[in-house]
Coordinates of C-alpha atoms in Angstrom, one line a residue:
F159 CA 42.5 112.8 74.8
L160 CA 40.3 115.2 76.7
P161 CA 40.4 114.9 80.5
E162 CA 37.0 114.0 82.0
D163 CA 37.6 116.4 84.9
P164 CA 37.1 120.1 83.8
D165 CA 39.7 121.2 86.3
E166 CA 42.3 118.8 84.8
A167 CA 41.4 120.1 81.3
A168 CA 41.8 123.7 82.5
A169 CA 45.2 122.8 84.1
E170 CA 46.4 121.2 80.9
H171 CA 45.3 124.2 78.9
H172 CA 47.2 126.5 81.3
R173 CA 50.3 124.4 81.2
V174 CA 50.5 124.1 77.4
L175 CA 49.3 127.5 76.2
T176 CA 50.3 129.8 79.1
A177 CA 53.1 128.3 81.1
E178 CA 54.9 126.5 78.3
L179 CA 54.1 128.0 74.9
Y180 CA 53.0 131.5 73.9
P181 CA 50.8 131.2 70.8
Y182 CA 51.4 134.7 69.5
E183 CA 52.8 135.8 66.1
S184 CA 55.1 138.4 67.8
V185 CA 56.7 135.7 70.0
F186 CA 57.6 133.6 67.0
L187 CA 58.5 136.3 64.5
D188 CA 59.8 139.4 66.4
P189 CA 63.6 139.5 67.0
S190 CA 62.9 140.3 70.7
G191 CA 61.0 137.1 71.1
L192 CA 58.5 139.1 73.2
L193 CA 54.8 139.7 73.0
G194 CA 53.6 142.8 71.3
G195 CA 55.5 145.2 69.1
Q196 CA 55.1 145.7 65.3
H197 CA 53.7 142.2 64.6
A198 CA 50.8 142.7 67.0
S199 CA 50.2 146.1 65.6
Q200 CA 50.2 144.8 62.0
V201 CA 47.7 142.1 62.9
R202 CA 45.5 144.6 64.6
L203 CA 45.4 146.7 61.5
A204 CA 44.8 143.7 59.3
L205 CA 41.9 142.4 61.4
A206 CA 40.3 145.9 61.4
G207 CA 40.7 146.0 57.6
F208 CA 38.8 142.6 57.4
G209 CA 36.1 144.0 59.6
V210 CA 36.9 141.6 62.4
A211 CA 37.0 142.5 66.1
G212 CA 39.3 140.2 68.1
R213 CA 38.8 139.3 71.7
D214 CA 39.6 142.2 74.0
D215 CA 41.3 139.9 76.6
L216 CA 43.9 138.7 74.1
E217 CA 46.5 140.5 72.0
P218 CA 45.4 140.7 68.3
D219 CA 48.2 138.3 67.1
H220 CA 47.1 135.5 69.4
L221 CA 46.4 132.3 67.6
A222 CA 42.8 132.3 68.7
N223 CA 42.2 135.7 67.3
Q224 CA 43.7 134.9 63.9
L225 CA 41.7 131.6 63.7
A226 CA 38.6 133.5 64.7
A227 CA 39.2 136.0 61.9
L228 CA 39.7 133.2 59.4
S229 CA 36.4 131.6 60.6
F230 CA 34.6 134.9 60.2
L231 CA 35.8 135.3 56.7
C232 CA 34.8 131.7 55.8
G233 CA 31.3 132.5 57.2
A234 CA 31.2 135.7 55.1
E235 CA 32.1 133.6 52.0
L236 CA 29.3 131.1 52.7
D237 CA 26.8 134.0 53.2
A238 CA 27.9 135.5 49.9
V239 CA 27.5 132.2 48.0
T240 CA 24.1 131.6 49.7
D241 CA 22.8 135.1 48.9
G242 CA 24.2 135.1 45.3
R243 CA 26.6 138.0 46.0
G244 CA 29.2 136.7 43.6
G245 CA 30.9 140.1 43.3
Q246 CA 32.0 139.9 47.0
L247 CA 33.5 136.5 46.7
L248 CA 36.8 137.6 45.3
R249 CA 37.3 140.3 47.9
I250 CA 36.5 137.8 50.7
R251 CA 38.8 135.1 49.4
E252 CA 41.6 137.7 48.9
A253 CA 41.2 138.7 52.5
Q254 CA 41.5 135.0 53.5
R255 CA 44.6 134.6 51.4
R256 CA 46.2 137.7 52.9
L257 CA 45.5 136.6 56.4
L258 CA 47.1 133.2 55.7
D259 CA 50.1 134.4 53.6
E260 CA 51.0 137.5 55.5
H261 CA 50.3 136.3 59.0
L262 CA 49.1 132.9 60.1
L263 CA 51.1 130.6 57.8
R264 CA 54.4 132.5 58.6
W265 CA 54.4 131.3 62.2
L266 CA 51.8 128.5 62.6
P267 CA 54.1 125.7 61.4
A268 CA 56.8 126.6 64.0
C269 CA 54.1 127.0 66.7
G270 CA 52.5 123.7 65.7
V271 CA 55.8 121.8 65.8
A272 CA 56.4 123.2 69.3
L273 CA 52.9 122.2 70.5
E274 CA 53.4 118.7 69.1
Q275 CA 56.5 118.3 71.3
L276 CA 55.0 119.3 74.7
D277 CA 53.9 115.8 75.8
S278 CA 50.2 116.6 75.4
P279 CA 48.3 114.1 73.2
L280 CA 45.3 116.4 73.1
Y281 CA 47.1 119.5 71.9
A282 CA 49.3 117.5 69.6
A283 CA 46.3 115.9 67.9
A284 CA 44.5 119.3 67.7
V285 CA 47.4 121.2 66.2
G286 CA 48.0 118.3 63.7
L287 CA 44.5 118.7 62.4
L288 CA 44.9 122.5 62.4
L289 CA 48.0 122.3 60.2
E290 CA 46.3 120.0 57.8
L291 CA 43.3 122.3 57.6
A292 CA 45.4 125.4 57.1
A293 CA 47.3 123.7 54.2
D294 CA 44.1 122.6 52.6
H295 CA 42.5 126.0 53.0
R296 CA 45.5 127.8 51.3
A297 CA 45.6 125.2 48.5
G298 CA 42.0 126.1 47.7
L299 CA 42.7 129.8 47.3
A300 CA 44.0 131.5 44.1
G301 CA 47.4 133.1 43.8
A302 CA 51.0 132.1 44.6
A303 CA 52.3 132.5 48.1
P304 CA 54.7 135.4 48.5
I305 CA 58.4 134.8 49.1
W306 CA 59.4 135.9 52.6
T307 CA 62.3 135.5 55.1
L308 CA 62.7 135.5 58.8
A309 CA 64.5 138.4 60.5
E310 CA 68.2 138.3 60.1
P311 CA 70.0 136.9 63.2
P312 CA 72.9 138.7 64.8
Q313 CA 76.4 137.4 64.1
L314 CA 77.0 136.3 67.7
L315 CA 80.3 134.5 67.3
E316 CA 81.9 137.4 65.5
D317 CA 81.3 139.7 68.5
P318 CA 84.0 139.4 71.2
R319 CA 81.5 140.5 73.8
T320 CA 79.2 137.5 73.3
D321 CA 78.9 135.3 76.4
L322 CA 76.8 132.4 77.4
K323 CA 73.9 134.7 78.4
A324 CA 73.8 136.2 74.9
I325 CA 74.0 132.7 73.3
S326 CA 71.2 131.4 75.6
R327 CA 68.9 134.4 74.7
H328 CA 69.6 133.8 71.0
L329 CA 68.7 130.1 71.2
V330 CA 65.4 130.6 73.0
C331 CA 64.3 133.3 70.5
P332 CA 62.2 131.3 67.9
V333 CA 62.9 133.6 64.9
F334 CA 66.7 133.2 65.5
A335 CA 66.8 129.6 66.6
G336 CA 64.4 128.3 64.0
G337 CA 61.9 127.0 66.6
F338 CA 60.6 127.3 70.1
L339 CA 62.9 125.7 72.7
S340 CA 60.5 124.9 75.5
Q341 CA 60.9 124.3 79.2
T342 CA 59.9 120.7 78.6
A343 CA 62.7 120.2 76.1
L344 CA 65.3 121.9 78.4
T345 CA 64.2 119.8 81.4
R346 CA 64.4 116.6 79.3
I347 CA 67.9 117.4 78.1
G348 CA 69.1 118.3 81.6
R349 CA 67.8 115.1 83.0
E350 CA 69.2 112.9 80.2
L351 CA 72.7 114.4 80.7
D352 CA 72.4 114.7 84.5
L353 CA 73.2 118.4 84.4
P354 CA 72.0 121.0 86.9
R355 CA 69.6 123.5 85.2
G356 CA 68.2 125.6 88.0
F357 CA 65.1 127.6 87.6
G358 CA 63.9 130.8 85.9
K359 CA 63.0 131.8 82.4
R360 CA 63.9 129.6 79.4
W361 CA 67.1 131.6 78.6
Q362 CA 68.2 131.3 82.3
V363 CA 67.6 127.6 82.4
L364 CA 69.6 127.2 79.1
E365 CA 72.4 129.4 80.4
N366 CA 72.6 127.2 83.5
L367 CA 72.8 124.1 81.3
L368 CA 75.5 125.6 79.2
R369 CA 77.6 126.6 82.3
S370 CA 77.0 123.1 83.8
G371 CA 78.0 121.5 80.5
V372 CA 81.3 123.4 80.7
H373 CA 81.9 122.7 84.4
Y374 CA 81.2 119.0 84.2
E375 CA 83.0 118.6 80.8
R376 CA 79.8 117.6 79.0
F377 CA 79.5 120.6 76.7
G378 CA 79.9 118.4 73.6
D379 CA 77.1 116.1 74.8
L380 CA 74.9 119.1 75.6
V381 CA 75.4 120.6 72.1
A382 CA 74.6 117.2 70.6
A383 CA 71.3 117.0 72.6
L384 CA 70.4 120.5 71.4
D385 CA 71.3 119.6 67.9
A386 CA 69.0 116.6 68.1
Q387 CA 66.1 118.9 69.1
L388 CA 66.9 121.1 66.1
Q389 CA 67.0 118.0 63.8
A390 CA 63.5 117.0 65.1
W391 CA 62.2 120.4 64.1
Q392 CA 63.8 120.2 60.7
T393 CA 62.3 116.8 60.0
R394 CA 58.8 118.0 60.9
Y395 CA 59.2 121.2 58.9
R396 CA 60.1 119.1 55.8
A397 CA 57.1 116.9 56.3
L398 CA 54.8 119.9 56.6
A399 CA 56.4 121.4 53.4
S400 CA 55.4 118.3 51.5
C401 CA 51.8 119.0 52.6
G402 CA 52.0 122.5 51.1
L403 CA 52.9 124.6 54.2
P404 CA 55.6 127.3 53.8
T405 CA 58.3 126.1 56.1
G406 CA 61.4 126.8 53.9
A407 CA 62.5 129.9 55.9
W408 CA 62.3 127.9 59.2
T409 CA 64.2 125.0 57.8
E410 CA 67.0 127.3 56.6
R411 CA 67.1 129.0 60.0
V412 CA 67.6 125.7 61.7
D413 CA 70.5 124.9 59.4
E414 CA 72.1 128.2 60.5
T415 CA 71.5 127.4 64.1
R416 CA 73.0 124.0 63.8
S417 CA 76.1 125.5 62.2
L418 CA 76.3 128.0 65.2
L419 CA 76.1 125.1 67.6
E420 CA 78.9 123.2 65.8
R421 CA 81.1 126.3 65.9
L422 CA 80.5 126.5 69.7
R423 CA 81.3 122.9 70.2
A424 CA 84.5 123.2 68.1
G425 CA 85.5 126.3 70.0
A426 CA 85.0 124.7 73.4
E427 CA 87.1 121.7 72.3
R428 CA 90.0 124.0 71.2
S429 CA 89.9 125.9 74.5
A430 CA 89.6 122.9 76.7
P431 CA 92.7 122.1 78.9
V432 CA 94.8 119.2 77.7

């Protein structure tokens, strides 16, 4: 899977983890869909409490920082066992559990599913192993996982001011859509339906697709293609749940988004000229 040319490997890394996907807790869980905010601050405080210093060149909620923190805690556990410091083991394992339950496992499944769908065999294989490892690690820790939910989405279709721009922004926000709608997915859908999509940020590309779907009378086909993407997320979430990962909130959110898309399709059909 790994390109032999270092430059090719660097280019693939940039494409997947910089240009396409943003592996930050805040991007996946914050209602803004943007980097930073309260989630980044919470992770910063959590890492400080665990005695972990993240990389200065990355925000604290980056996947690399959270995995590095978990690795640090695993090393601390090994040292405690080796040195016979049994009294510290419970505290170290509790720190691992909190990092997994309160942060990493709330967004890693959605991030992992997005990575698997970016046409990169290397990163798909790597994240598959990471998801398995995370599930096994949590299964080995004591205590039940807490019940949690995703941020409540706005009731877009009840607001008369809602337009295609608002709908597009909603659908590219992972916590509202139920997953990460990538440029790769949008490009594929546009090509399959032969719809102009233009350029820009993900929400701009999606807005262009929606407008093109209306203009070329293919809105129903576009909604069906988007729904197929959501079904793919849902199928994978259910598979991950069977492995012990907490994906219920993501699966439920996809259900809600699929219902929203169906209402959009029905509304477009009712308003179409006879």
